[in-house]
Short mmCIF file of C-alpha atoms in Angstrom, two decimals:
data_model
loop_
_atom_site.label_atom_id
_atom_site.label_comp_id
_atom_site.label_asym_id
_atom_site.label_seq_id
_atom_site.Cartn_x
_atom_site.Cartn_y
_atom_site.Cartn_z
CA UNK A 1 9.67 19.50 2.04
CA UNK A 2 12.17 22.23 1.17
CA UNK A 3 11.93 22.19 -2.74
CA UNK A 4 10.82 20.11 -5.72
CA UNK A 5 12.82 19.09 -8.95
CA UNK A 6 10.79 19.28 -12.02
CA UNK A 7 11.29 16.15 -14.35
CA UNK A 8 9.04 15.88 -17.29
CA UNK A 9 6.31 14.21 -19.21
CA UNK A 10 6.39 10.91 -21.31
CA UNK A 11 3.25 11.81 -23.43
CA UNK A 12 0.97 14.02 -23.55
CA UNK A 13 1.51 17.81 -23.97
CA UNK A 14 2.76 18.39 -20.82
CA UNK A 15 2.70 21.97 -21.00
CA UNK A 16 1.43 23.00 -17.49
CA UNK A 17 2.15 20.57 -14.58
CA UNK A 18 -0.86 21.70 -12.02
CA UNK A 19 1.05 19.84 -8.63
CA UNK A 20 5.08 19.62 -8.54
CA UNK A 21 4.62 18.03 -5.04
CA UNK A 22 3.93 14.48 -7.13
CA UNK A 23 5.55 14.97 -10.00
CA UNK A 24 9.12 15.78 -8.94
CA UNK A 25 12.00 14.76 -6.20
CA UNK A 26 11.48 16.17 -2.95
CA UNK A 27 14.74 17.33 -1.28
CA UNK A 28 14.87 17.41 2.41
CA UNK A 29 13.23 15.67 5.21
CA UNK A 30 13.08 12.48 3.85
CA UNK A 31 13.99 9.21 5.58
CA UNK A 32 17.52 8.15 5.13
CA UNK A 33 17.11 4.87 4.49
CA UNK A 34 14.39 5.19 1.61
CA UNK A 35 15.10 6.14 -2.09
CA UNK A 36 12.23 5.79 -4.86
CA UNK A 37 13.51 4.44 -8.16
CA UNK A 38 10.40 5.32 -9.95
CA UNK A 39 6.77 6.09 -9.90
CA UNK A 40 4.37 6.43 -12.76
CA UNK A 41 1.75 9.38 -12.34
CA UNK A 42 -0.98 10.09 -14.34
CA UNK A 43 -2.10 13.92 -14.03
CA UNK A 44 -4.74 15.44 -16.42
CA UNK A 45 -4.38 12.88 -18.87
CA UNK A 46 -0.59 13.13 -19.34
CA UNK A 47 1.77 10.29 -18.18
CA UNK A 48 4.83 11.25 -16.00
CA UNK A 49 7.93 9.33 -14.83
CA UNK A 50 8.74 10.45 -11.55
CA UNK A 51 10.72 10.17 -8.29
CA UNK A 52 8.22 9.87 -5.67
CA UNK A 53 8.69 10.64 -2.02
CA UNK A 54 6.46 12.18 0.71
CA UNK A 55 7.72 13.69 3.38
CA UNK A 56 6.98 12.84 7.10
CA UNK A 57 4.54 15.41 8.54
CA UNK A 58 4.27 16.04 12.63
CA UNK A 59 1.35 14.88 14.23
CA UNK A 60 -1.75 17.30 14.35
CA UNK A 61 -5.09 17.58 15.86
CA UNK A 62 -7.60 15.75 14.52
CA UNK A 63 -9.84 18.45 13.56
CA UNK A 64 -7.23 19.98 11.37
CA UNK A 65 -5.80 16.54 9.75
CA UNK A 66 -5.81 15.91 6.15
CA UNK A 67 -7.89 12.33 6.52
CA UNK A 68 -10.51 13.53 9.20
CA UNK A 69 -13.72 11.79 8.42
CA UNK A 70 -11.94 9.44 6.02
CA UNK A 71 -12.28 5.89 6.78
CA UNK A 72 -9.27 3.27 5.77
CA UNK A 73 -9.51 -0.41 5.78
CA UNK A 74 -6.26 -2.12 5.91
CA UNK A 75 -5.38 -5.77 5.91
CA UNK A 76 -2.53 -7.38 7.50
CA UNK A 77 -2.74 -4.77 9.94
CA UNK A 78 -1.53 -6.38 13.15
CA UNK A 79 2.03 -5.96 12.61
CA UNK A 80 5.29 -4.63 10.46
CA UNK A 81 4.05 -2.86 7.17
CA UNK A 82 0.29 -3.06 7.98
CA UNK A 83 0.73 -1.81 11.44
CA UNK A 84 2.81 1.16 10.03
CA UNK A 85 0.08 2.14 7.58
CA UNK A 86 -2.44 1.98 9.85
CA UNK A 87 -0.64 4.20 12.47
CA UNK A 88 0.16 6.84 9.78
CA UNK A 89 -3.37 6.92 8.66
CA UNK A 90 -4.74 7.19 11.79
CA UNK A 91 -2.26 9.86 13.01
CA UNK A 92 -3.50 11.87 9.66
CA UNK A 93 -6.92 11.52 11.27
CA UNK A 94 -8.36 8.71 9.36
CA UNK A 95 -10.71 6.22 10.75
CA UNK A 96 -9.00 2.89 10.77
CA UNK A 97 -10.35 -0.55 10.30
CA UNK A 98 -7.74 -3.18 11.32
CA UNK A 99 -8.29 -6.81 9.74
CA UNK A 100 -5.98 -9.64 10.34
CA UNK A 101 -6.25 -13.23 11.74
CA UNK A 102 -4.77 -12.54 15.20
CA UNK A 103 -7.29 -10.45 17.22
CA UNK A 104 -4.84 -9.82 20.04
CA UNK A 105 -2.27 -8.02 17.81
CA UNK A 106 -5.19 -6.02 16.32
CA UNK A 107 -6.09 -5.10 19.86
CA UNK A 108 -2.75 -3.49 20.54
CA UNK A 109 -2.46 -1.91 17.48
CA UNK A 110 -6.00 -0.21 18.04
CA UNK A 111 -4.91 0.73 21.69
CA UNK A 112 -2.20 3.02 19.78
CA UNK A 113 -4.47 4.41 17.21
CA UNK A 114 -6.91 5.84 19.71
CA UNK A 115 -4.20 7.26 21.77
CA UNK A 116 -3.14 9.33 18.60
CA UNK A 117 -7.05 10.53 18.88
CA UNK A 118 -8.26 8.39 15.93
CA UNK A 119 -10.98 5.92 15.81
CA UNK A 120 -10.05 2.20 15.21
CA UNK A 121 -12.40 -0.85 14.54
CA UNK A 122 -10.86 -4.43 15.03
CA UNK A 123 -12.32 -7.14 12.65
CA UNK A 124 -10.24 -10.27 13.06
CA UNK A 125 -10.49 -11.35 9.54
CA UNK A 126 -8.68 -14.69 7.36
CA UNK A 127 -8.09 -13.29 4.17
CA UNK A 128 -8.29 -16.43 2.23
CA UNK A 129 -11.74 -16.79 3.34
CA UNK A 130 -14.31 -15.17 0.90
CA UNK A 131 -17.02 -15.19 3.40
CA UNK A 132 -15.03 -13.42 5.87
CA UNK A 133 -13.75 -10.89 3.28
CA UNK A 134 -17.74 -10.17 3.01
CA UNK A 135 -18.19 -10.01 6.64
CA UNK A 136 -15.36 -7.22 7.16
CA UNK A 137 -16.73 -4.79 4.34
CA UNK A 138 -20.28 -5.38 5.85
CA UNK A 139 -19.00 -4.68 9.44
CA UNK A 140 -17.20 -1.82 8.02
CA UNK A 141 -20.14 -0.23 6.30
CA UNK A 142 -22.68 -0.96 9.20
CA UNK A 143 -20.23 1.09 11.50
CA UNK A 144 -19.05 3.90 9.50
CA UNK A 145 -21.35 4.16 6.27
CA UNK A 146 -18.53 4.25 3.95
CA UNK A 147 -14.77 3.27 2.80
CA UNK A 148 -12.32 5.64 1.47
CA UNK A 149 -9.22 3.88 1.69
CA UNK A 150 -8.48 0.27 1.12
CA UNK A 151 -5.06 -1.03 1.78
CA UNK A 152 -4.50 -4.52 0.37
CA UNK A 153 -1.35 -5.21 2.58
CA UNK A 154 -1.89 -9.13 3.91
CA UNK A 155 0.26 -11.28 2.03
CA UNK A 156 3.19 -14.09 2.25
CA UNK A 157 4.89 -16.55 0.38
CA UNK A 158 5.66 -20.22 1.03
CA UNK A 159 9.70 -21.37 1.68
CA UNK A 160 11.76 -20.85 -1.20
CA UNK A 161 11.81 -23.92 -3.56
CA UNK A 162 11.88 -24.54 -7.62
CA UNK A 163 9.01 -25.53 -9.54
CA UNK A 164 9.86 -29.20 -9.81
CA UNK A 165 9.73 -29.50 -5.87
CA UNK A 166 7.20 -26.77 -4.99
CA UNK A 167 3.89 -28.31 -3.28
CA UNK A 168 0.84 -27.28 -5.40
CA UNK A 169 -0.93 -26.51 -1.87
CA UNK A 170 1.87 -23.95 -1.23
CA UNK A 171 0.92 -22.63 -4.58
CA UNK A 172 -2.77 -22.38 -3.95
CA UNK A 173 -2.01 -20.20 -0.74
CA UNK A 174 0.04 -17.96 -1.83
CA UNK A 175 -1.86 -17.24 -5.04
CA UNK A 176 -4.84 -16.90 -2.92
CA UNK A 177 -3.47 -14.53 0.21
CA UNK A 178 -1.49 -12.04 -2.30
CA UNK A 179 -3.97 -12.12 -5.33
CA UNK A 180 -7.43 -13.49 -4.75
CA UNK A 181 -7.88 -11.58 -1.71
CA UNK A 182 -6.72 -8.44 -3.08
CA UNK A 183 -9.28 -8.56 -6.05
CA UNK A 184 -12.24 -10.30 -4.08
CA UNK A 185 -11.88 -7.43 -1.05
CA UNK A 186 -11.42 -4.65 -3.99
CA UNK A 187 -14.80 -5.81 -5.66
CA UNK A 188 -16.40 -5.91 -2.21
CA UNK A 189 -15.50 -2.08 -1.33
CA UNK A 190 -15.76 -0.67 -5.15
CA UNK A 191 -19.40 0.02 -4.83
CA UNK A 192 -19.21 2.37 -1.61
CA UNK A 193 -16.22 4.58 -3.44
CA UNK A 194 -18.00 4.41 -6.95
CA UNK A 195 -21.30 5.97 -4.90
CA UNK A 196 -19.26 8.40 -3.24
CA UNK A 197 -17.15 9.30 -6.83
CA UNK A 198 -13.92 9.06 -4.74
CA UNK A 199 -11.52 6.90 -2.92
CA UNK A 200 -7.84 5.26 -3.10
CA UNK A 201 -7.00 1.45 -3.31
CA UNK A 202 -3.45 1.08 -2.49
CA UNK A 203 -1.82 -2.47 -3.28
CA UNK A 204 1.13 -3.58 -1.71
CA UNK A 205 3.07 -5.67 -4.15
CA UNK A 206 7.13 -6.51 -4.22
CA UNK A 207 10.05 -6.27 -6.34
CA UNK A 208 8.99 -9.67 -6.95
CA UNK A 209 6.40 -8.24 -9.09
CA UNK A 210 8.54 -6.76 -11.46
CA UNK A 211 11.31 -9.46 -11.70
CA UNK A 212 11.10 -13.02 -11.30
CA UNK A 213 13.38 -14.88 -9.16
CA UNK A 214 14.37 -18.61 -8.65
CA UNK A 215 12.49 -20.61 -5.91
CA UNK A 216 9.87 -17.89 -5.71
CA UNK A 217 7.71 -18.69 -8.98
CA UNK A 218 4.13 -18.56 -6.85
CA UNK A 219 4.98 -15.49 -4.94
CA UNK A 220 6.49 -13.49 -8.27
CA UNK A 221 3.22 -14.70 -10.03
CA UNK A 222 0.88 -13.56 -7.50
CA UNK A 223 2.51 -10.19 -7.20
CA UNK A 224 2.91 -9.59 -11.10
CA UNK A 225 -0.78 -10.58 -10.88
CA UNK A 226 -1.40 -7.82 -8.46
CA UNK A 227 0.22 -5.24 -10.74
CA UNK A 228 -1.73 -6.39 -13.72
CA UNK A 229 -5.10 -6.48 -11.78
CA UNK A 230 -4.10 -3.04 -10.38
CA UNK A 231 -3.49 -1.37 -13.72
CA UNK A 232 -6.54 -2.56 -15.38
CA UNK A 233 -8.47 -1.49 -12.42
CA UNK A 234 -7.41 2.15 -12.88
CA UNK A 235 -8.23 2.22 -16.31
CA UNK A 236 -11.82 1.04 -15.13
CA UNK A 237 -12.46 3.46 -12.07
CA UNK A 238 -10.25 6.46 -12.73
CA UNK A 239 -13.27 8.15 -14.17
CA UNK A 240 -14.95 7.87 -10.85
CA UNK A 241 -12.27 9.66 -8.94
CA UNK A 242 -10.86 6.85 -7.76
CA UNK A 243 -7.05 6.37 -7.04
CA UNK A 244 -5.28 2.84 -7.65
CA UNK A 245 -1.47 2.63 -6.66
CA UNK A 246 0.77 -0.12 -6.31
CA UNK A 247 4.09 -0.16 -4.15
CA UNK A 248 6.36 -2.30 -4.77
CA UNK A 249 9.10 -2.25 -1.84
CA UNK A 250 12.48 -4.32 -1.73
CA UNK A 251 13.55 -5.98 1.47
CA UNK A 252 11.45 -4.52 4.49
CA UNK A 253 12.67 -5.17 8.22
CA UNK A 254 9.56 -7.30 9.26
CA UNK A 255 9.12 -10.71 10.91
CA UNK A 256 8.51 -12.00 7.50
CA UNK A 257 12.06 -12.27 6.48
CA UNK A 258 13.82 -15.00 7.57
CA UNK A 259 16.23 -15.48 10.15
CA UNK A 260 18.56 -17.61 7.70
CA UNK A 261 18.30 -14.79 4.88
CA UNK A 262 21.45 -13.44 3.95
CA UNK A 263 20.37 -9.64 4.51
CA UNK A 264 21.85 -6.93 6.49
CA UNK A 265 18.70 -5.63 8.49
CA UNK A 266 20.28 -2.60 9.11
CA UNK A 267 20.21 -1.54 5.42
CA UNK A 268 16.62 -2.37 4.82
CA UNK A 269 13.42 -0.54 4.21
CA UNK A 270 11.28 0.21 7.55
CA UNK A 271 7.63 -0.47 7.65
CA UNK A 272 7.19 3.31 8.18
CA UNK A 273 9.01 3.86 4.81
CA UNK A 274 6.48 2.19 3.43
CA UNK A 275 3.83 3.73 5.16
CA UNK A 276 4.86 7.05 3.84
CA UNK A 277 4.33 6.13 0.35
CA UNK A 278 0.83 4.89 1.09
CA UNK A 279 -0.01 8.12 2.94
CA UNK A 280 1.48 10.39 -0.02
CA UNK A 281 -1.04 8.44 -2.53
CA UNK A 282 -3.46 9.04 -0.30
CA UNK A 283 -3.14 12.72 0.13
CA UNK A 284 -2.13 13.53 -3.41
CA UNK A 285 -4.76 15.98 -5.33
CA UNK A 286 -7.73 14.56 -6.89
CA UNK A 287 -6.17 15.45 -10.37
CA UNK A 288 -3.30 13.09 -9.73
CA UNK A 289 -2.96 9.40 -9.11
CA UNK A 290 0.84 7.90 -8.54
CA UNK A 291 0.18 4.71 -10.10
CA UNK A 292 3.28 2.45 -9.38
CA UNK A 293 6.02 3.26 -6.73
CA UNK A 294 8.93 1.31 -6.34
CA UNK A 295 10.95 1.42 -3.36
CA UNK A 296 14.76 0.36 -2.92
CA UNK A 297 16.96 0.76 0.20
CA UNK A 298 19.83 3.38 -0.11
CA UNK A 299 22.32 0.66 0.33
CA UNK A 300 21.98 -3.18 -0.70
CA UNK A 301 21.13 -5.10 2.17
CA UNK A 302 22.04 -8.43 0.44
CA UNK A 303 25.11 -9.87 1.80
CA UNK A 304 27.70 -11.42 -0.44
#
């Protein structure tokens, strides 16, 4: 980070901004593919509209890492965005709990995490199964005793279809994997964070949670729900020192993008771009919470 441009408050007196590293635009050392259009930050009671981007940091020894002694639970951690988040937090020293349906992919990620010097726990989990979510949390607490960071990343949507032709089963699955799982897992993890009076919950959302799109009604409904849940939750737990943040990326170059989608992958965000935003939330000072971050590609990837 070379310098910071001050923006300004939207309410509250805003007389003194104690942390310009969050409320400002970082200039220098940022991923060329990434631009953040808006982040709403709460700081000492004042609301701020900011452009938010945390610069990449070099690998450092675990003993001096900012997330040493922290435990991070990441869903959908076997590939794509979840994998990138797990590796970024591990690079900063966090012990990572890797959850996804496919054990083989998790084991591969765990090997990379351990190679960086961090600890990894693999827990195969179907997030649409409430009992498995409960088992995931119990296994984590048995191993580590606490959970400091929860990243609700698992998600997905059905093939595009207008409402009149959509299948009810697709709707149920979409709501369950994107919204219900986020709510249930958060509820299960919260007691550990409240007990320690600290923590960070980061919910990976989507631009579909900001603007509805034809053919994606169920997915948009689920992601709008994630944003509403996150905003309400923040008001409930902020006094316990717990951050709640929603990250809404645009198109990200992962296997979830159908091959027939008319997009230029070279112009998409990378999973690492989203991981940097998650890291920025987690390491922001205790007095500040970036409650919502919207990420766009610098260049529009949609083919016309």
